[in-house]
Amino acid sequence: MQKKIETVKTLLDALPFIKEFNKEIVVIKYGGSAQTSPQLKEKFAEDILLMYLVGIKPVIVHGGGKKITDMLDALKIDTTFIEGQRVTSPDVMRIVEMILSGEINKEIVSLLNSHGAKAIGISGKDAHFISGKPKDFEKWGLTGNITDVKASVIHKLIDDKFIPVIAPIAAGEELGHPGYNINADFAASQVAKAIGANKIIFLTDTPGVLNNDKELLSSLTEDEVIALKNNGTIHGGMVPKVDACLEAIDGGVAKAHIIDGRLEHSMLLELFTSAGVGTEIVK
């Protein structure tokens, strides 16, 4: 009986947060181990379904860099990175779209639907709801930046009770253009801004933002993040994550969260508990 009472207490502890986020849009950048481990995939689907059932409106933006690299290697197509971003030649772009829009996107959609959700997969080329331009064509090829997001497309899907699952590929403006490969972190932040999300959550393979003693920084302001970048505490692969967070909150998103996707149910722990599990970044 005591175990049952504890279960009820846990649910009651989550109730204020469920009420707070009911009917709010939460954008999730899905990547890292959470996207590759079979067990974590299942936990991710369970978390999304629970969020959906309690009235939260999840929108998922996913990456897929490792699978893209594996396929390029298998096909013996050269792939290089500059400043952490893939150089996207036309041959690489074909594989990028095949893996992101074809394999990974449909795998996530199928996983969510098999758990009882109502998910639908799209890329930015569908209805041209994400438009892009070259980041620097001479340097990165078809790696692009987002120029526009048609929020009405996502709002229509949400109004129809779908969970949108978005592959980060932008449409080009020219007829027959192959599109642009967009960094998934920045695609998530741009989508979150455009659709008026309350929160954006980045699933990573780290506990969150750490100080120089490798201790978790549970809450940071925009100014604190900038200071930590300037003194080198935030460096390497964490830089684009926090930059995407800052872009989102500068665009009106209330909070951005960087959490450990290797931890089972980390999204629920961050959303529905006072302590949370990662780093939240606020304006």
PDB file of C-alpha atoms in Angstrom:
ATOM      1  CA  MET A   1       0.000   0.000   0.000  1.00  0.00           C
ATOM      2  CA  GLN A   2       2.810   2.427   0.849  1.00  0.00           C
ATOM      3  CA  LYS A   3       4.252   2.006  -2.640  1.00  0.00           C
ATOM      4  CA  LYS A   4       0.859   2.863  -4.137  1.00  0.00           C
ATOM      5  CA  ILE A   5       0.606   5.982  -1.963  1.00  0.00           C
ATOM      6  CA  GLU A   6       4.090   7.067  -3.075  1.00  0.00           C
ATOM      7  CA  THR A   7       3.007   6.641  -6.688  1.00  0.00           C
ATOM      8  CA  VAL A   8       0.012   8.905  -6.107  1.00  0.00           C
ATOM      9  CA  LYS A   9       2.232  11.479  -4.362  1.00  0.00           C
ATOM     10  CA  THR A  10       4.530  11.508  -7.378  1.00  0.00           C
ATOM     11  CA  LEU A  11       1.581  12.176  -9.665  1.00  0.00           C
ATOM     12  CA  LEU A  12       0.322  14.960  -7.399  1.00  0.00           C
ATOM     13  CA  ASP A  13       3.791  16.542  -7.312  1.00  0.00           C
ATOM     14  CA  ALA A  14       3.693  16.698 -11.108  1.00  0.00           C
ATOM     15  CA  LEU A  15       0.184  18.194 -11.209  1.00  0.00           C
ATOM     16  CA  PRO A  16       1.187  21.902 -10.979  1.00  0.00           C
ATOM     17  CA  PHE A  17       3.585  21.452 -13.904  1.00  0.00           C
ATOM     18  CA  ILE A  18       0.990  19.554 -15.940  1.00  0.00           C
ATOM     19  CA  LYS A  19      -1.442  22.433 -15.383  1.00  0.00           C
ATOM     20  CA  GLU A  20       1.225  25.024 -16.240  1.00  0.00           C
ATOM     21  CA  PHE A  21       2.208  23.442 -19.555  1.00  0.00           C
ATOM     22  CA  ASN A  22      -1.235  22.245 -20.631  1.00  0.00           C
ATOM     23  CA  LYS A  23      -1.927  23.440 -24.204  1.00  0.00           C
ATOM     24  CA  GLU A  24       1.604  24.829 -24.513  1.00  0.00           C
ATOM     25  CA  ILE A  25       3.902  23.942 -27.425  1.00  0.00           C
ATOM     26  CA  VAL A  26       7.184  22.258 -26.511  1.00  0.00           C
ATOM     27  CA  VAL A  27       9.810  21.764 -29.214  1.00  0.00           C
ATOM     28  CA  ILE A  28      12.183  18.829 -28.696  1.00  0.00           C
ATOM     29  CA  LYS A  29      15.497  18.523 -30.543  1.00  0.00           C
ATOM     30  CA  TYR A  30      15.925  14.743 -30.675  1.00  0.00           C
ATOM     31  CA  GLY A  31      19.438  13.415 -31.146  1.00  0.00           C
ATOM     32  CA  GLY A  32      22.413  11.656 -29.584  1.00  0.00           C
ATOM     33  CA  SER A  33      22.116   8.349 -27.732  1.00  0.00           C
ATOM     34  CA  ALA A  34      18.378   8.858 -27.228  1.00  0.00           C
ATOM     35  CA  GLN A  35      18.048   8.495 -30.993  1.00  0.00           C
ATOM     36  CA  THR A  36      20.288   5.422 -31.379  1.00  0.00           C
ATOM     37  CA  SER A  37      19.760   3.221 -28.301  1.00  0.00           C
ATOM     38  CA  PRO A  38      16.770   0.846 -28.758  1.00  0.00           C
ATOM     39  CA  GLN A  39      15.870   1.108 -25.069  1.00  0.00           C
ATOM     40  CA  LEU A  40      16.116   4.911 -25.009  1.00  0.00           C
ATOM     41  CA  LYS A  41      14.046   5.140 -28.194  1.00  0.00           C
ATOM     42  CA  GLU A  42      11.217   3.347 -26.405  1.00  0.00           C
ATOM     43  CA  LYS A  43      11.494   5.616 -23.359  1.00  0.00           C
ATOM     44  CA  PHE A  44      11.493   8.674 -25.618  1.00  0.00           C
ATOM     45  CA  ALA A  45       8.276   7.491 -27.290  1.00  0.00           C
ATOM     46  CA  GLU A  46       6.657   6.893 -23.893  1.00  0.00           C
ATOM     47  CA  ASP A  47       7.642  10.389 -22.730  1.00  0.00           C
ATOM     48  CA  ILE A  48       6.240  12.036 -25.863  1.00  0.00           C
ATOM     49  CA  LEU A  49       2.996  10.074 -25.555  1.00  0.00           C
ATOM     50  CA  LEU A  50       2.558  11.086 -21.907  1.00  0.00           C
ATOM     51  CA  MET A  51       3.224  14.734 -22.737  1.00  0.00           C
ATOM     52  CA  TYR A  52       0.679  14.512 -25.550  1.00  0.00           C
ATOM     53  CA  LEU A  53      -1.968  12.860 -23.361  1.00  0.00           C
ATOM     54  CA  VAL A  54      -1.703  15.479 -20.590  1.00  0.00           C
ATOM     55  CA  GLY A  55      -2.315  18.287 -23.080  1.00  0.00           C
ATOM     56  CA  ILE A  56       1.198  19.383 -24.039  1.00  0.00           C
ATOM     57  CA  LYS A  57       1.764  19.906 -27.755  1.00  0.00           C
ATOM     58  CA  PRO A  58       5.131  18.337 -28.651  1.00  0.00           C
ATOM     59  CA  VAL A  59       6.937  19.199 -31.882  1.00  0.00           C
ATOM     60  CA  ILE A  60      10.029  17.113 -32.680  1.00  0.00           C
ATOM     61  CA  VAL A  61      13.022  18.195 -34.755  1.00  0.00           C
ATOM     62  CA  HIS A  62      15.596  15.452 -35.272  1.00  0.00           C
ATOM     63  CA  GLY A  63      19.159  15.127 -36.466  1.00  0.00           C
ATOM     64  CA  GLY A  64      20.919  12.084 -37.826  1.00  0.00           C
ATOM     65  CA  GLY A  65      24.574  12.889 -38.394  1.00  0.00           C
ATOM     66  CA  LYS A  66      25.979   9.496 -37.425  1.00  0.00           C
ATOM     67  CA  LYS A  67      23.713   7.554 -39.791  1.00  0.00           C
ATOM     68  CA  ILE A  68      24.497   9.999 -42.595  1.00  0.00           C
ATOM     69  CA  THR A  69      28.232   9.543 -42.022  1.00  0.00           C
ATOM     70  CA  ASP A  70      27.872   5.750 -41.896  1.00  0.00           C
ATOM     71  CA  MET A  71      26.007   5.708 -45.219  1.00  0.00           C
ATOM     72  CA  LEU A  72      28.483   8.078 -46.894  1.00  0.00           C
ATOM     73  CA  ASP A  73      31.337   5.849 -45.728  1.00  0.00           C
ATOM     74  CA  ALA A  74      29.557   2.755 -47.042  1.00  0.00           C
ATOM     75  CA  LEU A  75      29.072   4.429 -50.425  1.00  0.00           C
ATOM     76  CA  LYS A  76      32.646   5.788 -50.389  1.00  0.00           C
ATOM     77  CA  ILE A  77      31.449   9.385 -50.719  1.00  0.00           C
ATOM     78  CA  ASP A  78      33.861  11.845 -49.117  1.00  0.00           C
ATOM     79  CA  THR A  79      32.466  13.863 -46.235  1.00  0.00           C
ATOM     80  CA  THR A  80      34.241  16.665 -44.385  1.00  0.00           C
ATOM     81  CA  PHE A  81      33.423  19.068 -41.574  1.00  0.00           C
ATOM     82  CA  ILE A  82      34.356  22.715 -41.099  1.00  0.00           C
ATOM     83  CA  GLU A  83      33.769  24.278 -37.674  1.00  0.00           C
ATOM     84  CA  GLY A  84      31.612  21.314 -36.706  1.00  0.00           C
ATOM     85  CA  GLN A  85      29.275  21.536 -39.697  1.00  0.00           C
ATOM     86  CA  ARG A  86      29.169  19.098 -42.597  1.00  0.00           C
ATOM     87  CA  VAL A  87      30.198  20.312 -46.039  1.00  0.00           C
ATOM     88  CA  THR A  88      27.245  19.309 -48.222  1.00  0.00           C
ATOM     89  CA  SER A  89      28.063  18.637 -51.857  1.00  0.00           C
ATOM     90  CA  PRO A  90      25.185  17.701 -54.208  1.00  0.00           C
ATOM     91  CA  ASP A  91      26.106  13.996 -53.804  1.00  0.00           C
ATOM     92  CA  VAL A  92      26.173  14.344 -50.024  1.00  0.00           C
ATOM     93  CA  MET A  93      22.838  16.210 -50.110  1.00  0.00           C
ATOM     94  CA  ARG A  94      21.148  13.234 -51.787  1.00  0.00           C
ATOM     95  CA  ILE A  95      22.276  10.978 -48.938  1.00  0.00           C
ATOM     96  CA  VAL A  96      21.400  13.566 -46.286  1.00  0.00           C
ATOM     97  CA  GLU A  97      17.833  13.771 -47.558  1.00  0.00           C
ATOM     98  CA  MET A  98      17.539  10.010 -47.969  1.00  0.00           C
ATOM     99  CA  ILE A  99      18.625   9.347 -44.382  1.00  0.00           C
ATOM    100  CA  LEU A 100      16.885  12.278 -42.676  1.00  0.00           C
ATOM    101  CA  SER A 101      13.576  12.409 -44.546  1.00  0.00           C
ATOM    102  CA  GLY A 102      13.432   8.759 -45.506  1.00  0.00           C
ATOM    103  CA  GLU A 103      14.949   6.503 -42.887  1.00  0.00           C
ATOM    104  CA  ILE A 104      15.147   8.428 -39.603  1.00  0.00           C
ATOM    105  CA  ASN A 105      12.016  10.550 -39.910  1.00  0.00           C
ATOM    106  CA  LYS A 106       9.793   7.597 -40.742  1.00  0.00           C
ATOM    107  CA  GLU A 107      11.386   5.454 -38.037  1.00  0.00           C
ATOM    108  CA  ILE A 108      10.514   8.077 -35.386  1.00  0.00           C
ATOM    109  CA  VAL A 109       6.982   8.492 -36.739  1.00  0.00           C
ATOM    110  CA  SER A 110       6.417   4.737 -36.774  1.00  0.00           C
ATOM    111  CA  LEU A 111       7.786   4.387 -33.233  1.00  0.00           C
ATOM    112  CA  LEU A 112       5.484   7.105 -31.868  1.00  0.00           C
ATOM    113  CA  ASN A 113       2.438   5.767 -33.692  1.00  0.00           C
ATOM    114  CA  SER A 114       3.087   2.233 -32.451  1.00  0.00           C
ATOM    115  CA  HIS A 115       2.883   3.628 -28.904  1.00  0.00           C
ATOM    116  CA  GLY A 116      -0.506   5.186 -29.590  1.00  0.00           C
ATOM    117  CA  ALA A 117       0.494   8.706 -30.587  1.00  0.00           C
ATOM    118  CA  LYS A 118      -0.636  10.458 -33.758  1.00  0.00           C
ATOM    119  CA  ALA A 119       2.623  11.511 -35.381  1.00  0.00           C
ATOM    120  CA  ILE A 120       3.289  12.745 -38.902  1.00  0.00           C
ATOM    121  CA  GLY A 121       6.669  13.236 -40.554  1.00  0.00           C
ATOM    122  CA  ILE A 122       7.622  16.198 -42.732  1.00  0.00           C
ATOM    123  CA  SER A 123      10.694  18.050 -43.912  1.00  0.00           C
ATOM    124  CA  GLY A 124      11.026  21.758 -44.577  1.00  0.00           C
ATOM    125  CA  LYS A 125      10.457  21.022 -48.269  1.00  0.00           C
ATOM    126  CA  ASP A 126       6.873  19.927 -47.554  1.00  0.00           C
ATOM    127  CA  ALA A 127       4.652  22.924 -48.337  1.00  0.00           C
ATOM    128  CA  HIS A 128       8.000  24.802 -48.393  1.00  0.00           C
ATOM    129  CA  PHE A 129       7.349  25.529 -44.741  1.00  0.00           C
ATOM    130  CA  ILE A 130      11.089  26.034 -44.136  1.00  0.00           C
ATOM    131  CA  SER A 131      13.014  28.099 -46.683  1.00  0.00           C
ATOM    132  CA  GLY A 132      16.780  28.445 -46.721  1.00  0.00           C
ATOM    133  CA  LYS A 133      19.816  29.962 -48.372  1.00  0.00           C
ATOM    134  CA  PRO A 134      23.496  28.920 -48.505  1.00  0.00           C
ATOM    135  CA  LYS A 135      25.445  29.477 -45.318  1.00  0.00           C
ATOM    136  CA  ASP A 136      28.507  30.053 -47.498  1.00  0.00           C
ATOM    137  CA  PHE A 137      28.331  28.071 -50.734  1.00  0.00           C
ATOM    138  CA  GLU A 138      32.062  28.225 -51.469  1.00  0.00           C
ATOM    139  CA  LYS A 139      32.851  26.886 -47.995  1.00  0.00           C
ATOM    140  CA  TRP A 140      29.954  24.596 -47.033  1.00  0.00           C
ATOM    141  CA  GLY A 141      28.129  23.882 -50.291  1.00  0.00           C
ATOM    142  CA  LEU A 142      24.459  23.070 -49.688  1.00  0.00           C
ATOM    143  CA  THR A 143      24.703  23.514 -45.935  1.00  0.00           C
ATOM    144  CA  GLY A 144      22.255  26.328 -45.305  1.00  0.00           C
ATOM    145  CA  ASN A 145      20.683  28.837 -42.985  1.00  0.00           C
ATOM    146  CA  ILE A 146      16.941  29.229 -42.523  1.00  0.00           C
ATOM    147  CA  THR A 147      15.378  32.339 -44.015  1.00  0.00           C
ATOM    148  CA  ASP A 148      11.705  31.683 -43.254  1.00  0.00           C
ATOM    149  CA  VAL A 149       9.428  29.291 -41.347  1.00  0.00           C
ATOM    150  CA  LYS A 150       5.729  29.126 -42.230  1.00  0.00           C
ATOM    151  CA  ALA A 151       4.337  28.631 -38.750  1.00  0.00           C
ATOM    152  CA  SER A 152       0.817  28.083 -40.093  1.00  0.00           C
ATOM    153  CA  VAL A 153       1.815  24.660 -41.474  1.00  0.00           C
ATOM    154  CA  ILE A 154       2.853  23.383 -38.036  1.00  0.00           C
ATOM    155  CA  HIS A 155      -0.098  25.038 -36.296  1.00  0.00           C
ATOM    156  CA  LYS A 156      -2.453  23.313 -38.721  1.00  0.00           C
ATOM    157  CA  LEU A 157      -0.936  19.925 -37.878  1.00  0.00           C
ATOM    158  CA  ILE A 158      -1.120  20.653 -34.142  1.00  0.00           C
ATOM    159  CA  ASP A 159      -4.749  21.790 -34.454  1.00  0.00           C
ATOM    160  CA  ASP A 160      -5.483  18.478 -36.187  1.00  0.00           C
ATOM    161  CA  LYS A 161      -3.990  16.675 -33.142  1.00  0.00           C
ATOM    162  CA  PHE A 162      -0.812  15.543 -34.902  1.00  0.00           C
ATOM    163  CA  ILE A 163       2.668  15.440 -33.399  1.00  0.00           C
ATOM    164  CA  PRO A 164       4.892  16.946 -36.136  1.00  0.00           C
ATOM    165  CA  VAL A 165       8.244  15.213 -36.628  1.00  0.00           C
ATOM    166  CA  ILE A 166      10.511  17.487 -38.659  1.00  0.00           C
ATOM    167  CA  ALA A 167      13.576  16.595 -40.731  1.00  0.00           C
ATOM    168  CA  PRO A 168      15.895  19.651 -40.878  1.00  0.00           C
ATOM    169  CA  ILE A 169      15.997  20.189 -44.630  1.00  0.00           C
ATOM    170  CA  ALA A 170      15.036  23.565 -46.076  1.00  0.00           C
ATOM    171  CA  ALA A 171      13.570  24.263 -49.479  1.00  0.00           C
ATOM    172  CA  GLY A 172      15.576  26.338 -51.945  1.00  0.00           C
ATOM    173  CA  GLU A 173      13.965  29.221 -53.801  1.00  0.00           C
ATOM    174  CA  GLU A 174      14.940  28.084 -57.313  1.00  0.00           C
ATOM    175  CA  LEU A 175      12.815  25.623 -59.265  1.00  0.00           C
ATOM    176  CA  GLY A 176      14.165  22.086 -58.856  1.00  0.00           C
ATOM    177  CA  HIS A 177      16.640  23.081 -56.125  1.00  0.00           C
ATOM    178  CA  PRO A 178      17.797  20.077 -54.047  1.00  0.00           C
ATOM    179  CA  GLY A 179      17.292  21.994 -50.811  1.00  0.00           C
ATOM    180  CA  TYR A 180      19.623  22.787 -47.941  1.00  0.00           C
ATOM    181  CA  ASN A 181      21.056  20.714 -45.127  1.00  0.00           C
ATOM    182  CA  ILE A 182      20.267  22.612 -41.905  1.00  0.00           C
ATOM    183  CA  ASN A 183      21.933  22.135 -38.521  1.00  0.00           C
ATOM    184  CA  ALA A 184      19.232  20.412 -36.449  1.00  0.00           C
ATOM    185  CA  ASP A 185      19.886  22.514 -33.321  1.00  0.00           C
ATOM    186  CA  PHE A 186      19.303  25.748 -35.207  1.00  0.00           C
ATOM    187  CA  ALA A 187      16.379  24.299 -37.119  1.00  0.00           C
ATOM    188  CA  ALA A 188      14.760  23.479 -33.768  1.00  0.00           C
ATOM    189  CA  SER A 189      15.347  26.995 -32.406  1.00  0.00           C
ATOM    190  CA  GLN A 190      14.002  28.662 -35.560  1.00  0.00           C
ATOM    191  CA  VAL A 191      10.894  26.464 -35.544  1.00  0.00           C
ATOM    192  CA  ALA A 192      10.361  27.119 -31.816  1.00  0.00           C
ATOM    193  CA  LYS A 193      10.544  30.893 -32.376  1.00  0.00           C
ATOM    194  CA  ALA A 194       8.226  30.859 -35.348  1.00  0.00           C
ATOM    195  CA  ILE A 195       5.466  28.737 -33.792  1.00  0.00           C
ATOM    196  CA  GLY A 196       5.491  30.456 -30.396  1.00  0.00           C
ATOM    197  CA  ALA A 197       6.758  27.524 -28.334  1.00  0.00           C
ATOM    198  CA  ASN A 198       6.782  27.840 -24.557  1.00  0.00           C
ATOM    199  CA  LYS A 199       9.892  25.675 -24.229  1.00  0.00           C
ATOM    200  CA  ILE A 200      12.611  24.083 -26.305  1.00  0.00           C
ATOM    201  CA  ILE A 201      14.439  20.986 -25.065  1.00  0.00           C
ATOM    202  CA  PHE A 202      17.738  19.714 -26.488  1.00  0.00           C
ATOM    203  CA  LEU A 203      18.475  16.045 -25.828  1.00  0.00           C
ATOM    204  CA  THR A 204      22.263  15.591 -25.689  1.00  0.00           C
ATOM    205  CA  ASP A 205      24.882  13.119 -24.504  1.00  0.00           C
ATOM    206  CA  THR A 206      25.934  15.319 -21.579  1.00  0.00           C
ATOM    207  CA  PRO A 207      24.203  16.133 -18.267  1.00  0.00           C
ATOM    208  CA  GLY A 208      23.849  19.760 -19.386  1.00  0.00           C
ATOM    209  CA  VAL A 209      26.159  22.778 -19.188  1.00  0.00           C
ATOM    210  CA  LEU A 210      29.067  22.069 -16.821  1.00  0.00           C
ATOM    211  CA  ASN A 211      31.438  24.415 -15.004  1.00  0.00           C
ATOM    212  CA  ASN A 212      35.215  23.957 -14.997  1.00  0.00           C
ATOM    213  CA  ASP A 213      34.899  21.453 -12.131  1.00  0.00           C
ATOM    214  CA  LYS A 214      32.536  19.338 -14.277  1.00  0.00           C
ATOM    215  CA  GLU A 215      29.590  20.267 -12.031  1.00  0.00           C
ATOM    216  CA  LEU A 216      26.152  20.806 -13.555  1.00  0.00           C
ATOM    217  CA  LEU A 217      24.930  24.381 -13.860  1.00  0.00           C
ATOM    218  CA  SER A 218      21.198  23.890 -13.381  1.00  0.00           C
ATOM    219  CA  SER A 219      20.075  27.397 -14.381  1.00  0.00           C
ATOM    220  CA  LEU A 220      21.707  30.129 -16.445  1.00  0.00           C
ATOM    221  CA  THR A 221      20.695  33.516 -17.755  1.00  0.00           C
ATOM    222  CA  GLU A 222      21.572  34.748 -21.214  1.00  0.00           C
ATOM    223  CA  ASP A 223      24.310  37.020 -19.814  1.00  0.00           C
ATOM    224  CA  GLU A 224      25.819  34.137 -17.824  1.00  0.00           C
ATOM    225  CA  VAL A 225      25.915  31.932 -20.911  1.00  0.00           C
ATOM    226  CA  ILE A 226      27.716  34.640 -22.888  1.00  0.00           C
ATOM    227  CA  ALA A 227      30.262  35.087 -20.068  1.00  0.00           C
ATOM    228  CA  LEU A 228      30.896  31.323 -19.893  1.00  0.00           C
ATOM    229  CA  LYS A 229      31.437  31.221 -23.659  1.00  0.00           C
ATOM    230  CA  ASN A 230      33.849  34.149 -23.500  1.00  0.00           C
ATOM    231  CA  ASN A 231      35.986  32.584 -20.750  1.00  0.00           C
ATOM    232  CA  GLY A 232      36.072  29.191 -22.461  1.00  0.00           C
ATOM    233  CA  THR A 233      33.989  27.265 -19.914  1.00  0.00           C
ATOM    234  CA  ILE A 234      31.448  26.578 -22.644  1.00  0.00           C
ATOM    235  CA  HIS A 235      33.395  25.254 -25.626  1.00  0.00           C
ATOM    236  CA  GLY A 236      33.413  22.661 -28.389  1.00  0.00           C
ATOM    237  CA  GLY A 237      30.143  20.946 -29.230  1.00  0.00           C
ATOM    238  CA  MET A 238      28.262  22.742 -26.458  1.00  0.00           C
ATOM    239  CA  VAL A 239      28.687  26.117 -28.198  1.00  0.00           C
ATOM    240  CA  PRO A 240      26.141  25.528 -31.001  1.00  0.00           C
ATOM    241  CA  LYS A 241      23.727  24.075 -28.427  1.00  0.00           C
ATOM    242  CA  VAL A 242      23.788  27.178 -26.220  1.00  0.00           C
ATOM    243  CA  ASP A 243      23.766  29.452 -29.281  1.00  0.00           C
ATOM    244  CA  ALA A 244      20.575  27.722 -30.430  1.00  0.00           C
ATOM    245  CA  CYS A 245      19.139  28.170 -26.926  1.00  0.00           C
ATOM    246  CA  LEU A 246      19.944  31.885 -26.956  1.00  0.00           C
ATOM    247  CA  GLU A 247      18.431  32.290 -30.402  1.00  0.00           C
ATOM    248  CA  ALA A 248      15.225  30.651 -29.182  1.00  0.00           C
ATOM    249  CA  ILE A 249      14.825  32.735 -26.028  1.00  0.00           C
ATOM    250  CA  ASP A 250      15.723  35.920 -27.901  1.00  0.00           C
ATOM    251  CA  GLY A 251      12.860  34.994 -30.224  1.00  0.00           C
ATOM    252  CA  GLY A 252      10.304  34.758 -27.421  1.00  0.00           C
ATOM    253  CA  VAL A 253      10.602  31.160 -26.184  1.00  0.00           C
ATOM    254  CA  ALA A 254      10.279  31.309 -22.385  1.00  0.00           C
ATOM    255  CA  LYS A 255      12.930  28.715 -21.494  1.00  0.00           C
ATOM    256  CA  ALA A 256      15.466  26.508 -23.223  1.00  0.00           C
ATOM    257  CA  HIS A 257      16.689  23.265 -21.673  1.00  0.00           C
ATOM    258  CA  ILE A 258      19.793  21.165 -22.356  1.00  0.00           C
ATOM    259  CA  ILE A 259      19.307  17.736 -20.817  1.00  0.00           C
ATOM    260  CA  ASP A 260      20.909  14.303 -20.814  1.00  0.00           C
ATOM    261  CA  GLY A 261      19.127  12.101 -23.330  1.00  0.00           C
ATOM    262  CA  ARG A 262      21.014   9.064 -21.982  1.00  0.00           C
ATOM    263  CA  LEU A 263      18.927   9.274 -18.804  1.00  0.00           C
ATOM    264  CA  GLU A 264      15.622   7.421 -19.047  1.00  0.00           C
ATOM    265  CA  HIS A 265      12.595   9.750 -18.923  1.00  0.00           C
ATOM    266  CA  SER A 266      14.842  12.829 -18.700  1.00  0.00           C
ATOM    267  CA  MET A 267      12.227  14.978 -20.458  1.00  0.00           C
ATOM    268  CA  LEU A 268       9.575  14.147 -17.870  1.00  0.00           C
ATOM    269  CA  LEU A 269      12.011  14.747 -15.020  1.00  0.00           C
ATOM    270  CA  GLU A 270      12.888  18.164 -16.456  1.00  0.00           C
ATOM    271  CA  LEU A 271       9.305  19.185 -17.158  1.00  0.00           C
ATOM    272  CA  PHE A 272       7.432  17.747 -14.197  1.00  0.00           C
ATOM    273  CA  THR A 273       9.811  18.058 -11.216  1.00  0.00           C
ATOM    274  CA  SER A 274      10.999  21.128  -9.346  1.00  0.00           C
ATOM    275  CA  ALA A 275      14.679  20.163  -9.420  1.00  0.00           C
ATOM    276  CA  GLY A 276      14.843  19.116 -13.063  1.00  0.00           C
ATOM    277  CA  VAL A 277      17.802  17.191 -14.445  1.00  0.00           C
ATOM    278  CA  GLY A 278      19.661  19.458 -16.875  1.00  0.00           C
ATOM    279  CA  THR A 279      20.430  23.105 -17.532  1.00  0.00           C
ATOM    280  CA  GLU A 280      17.673  25.634 -18.132  1.00  0.00           C
ATOM    281  CA  ILE A 281      18.522  28.874 -19.900  1.00  0.00           C
ATOM    282  CA  VAL A 282      16.302  31.911 -19.477  1.00  0.00           C
ATOM    283  CA  LYS A 283      16.261  35.442 -20.838  1.00  0.00           C
TER     284      LYS A 283
END
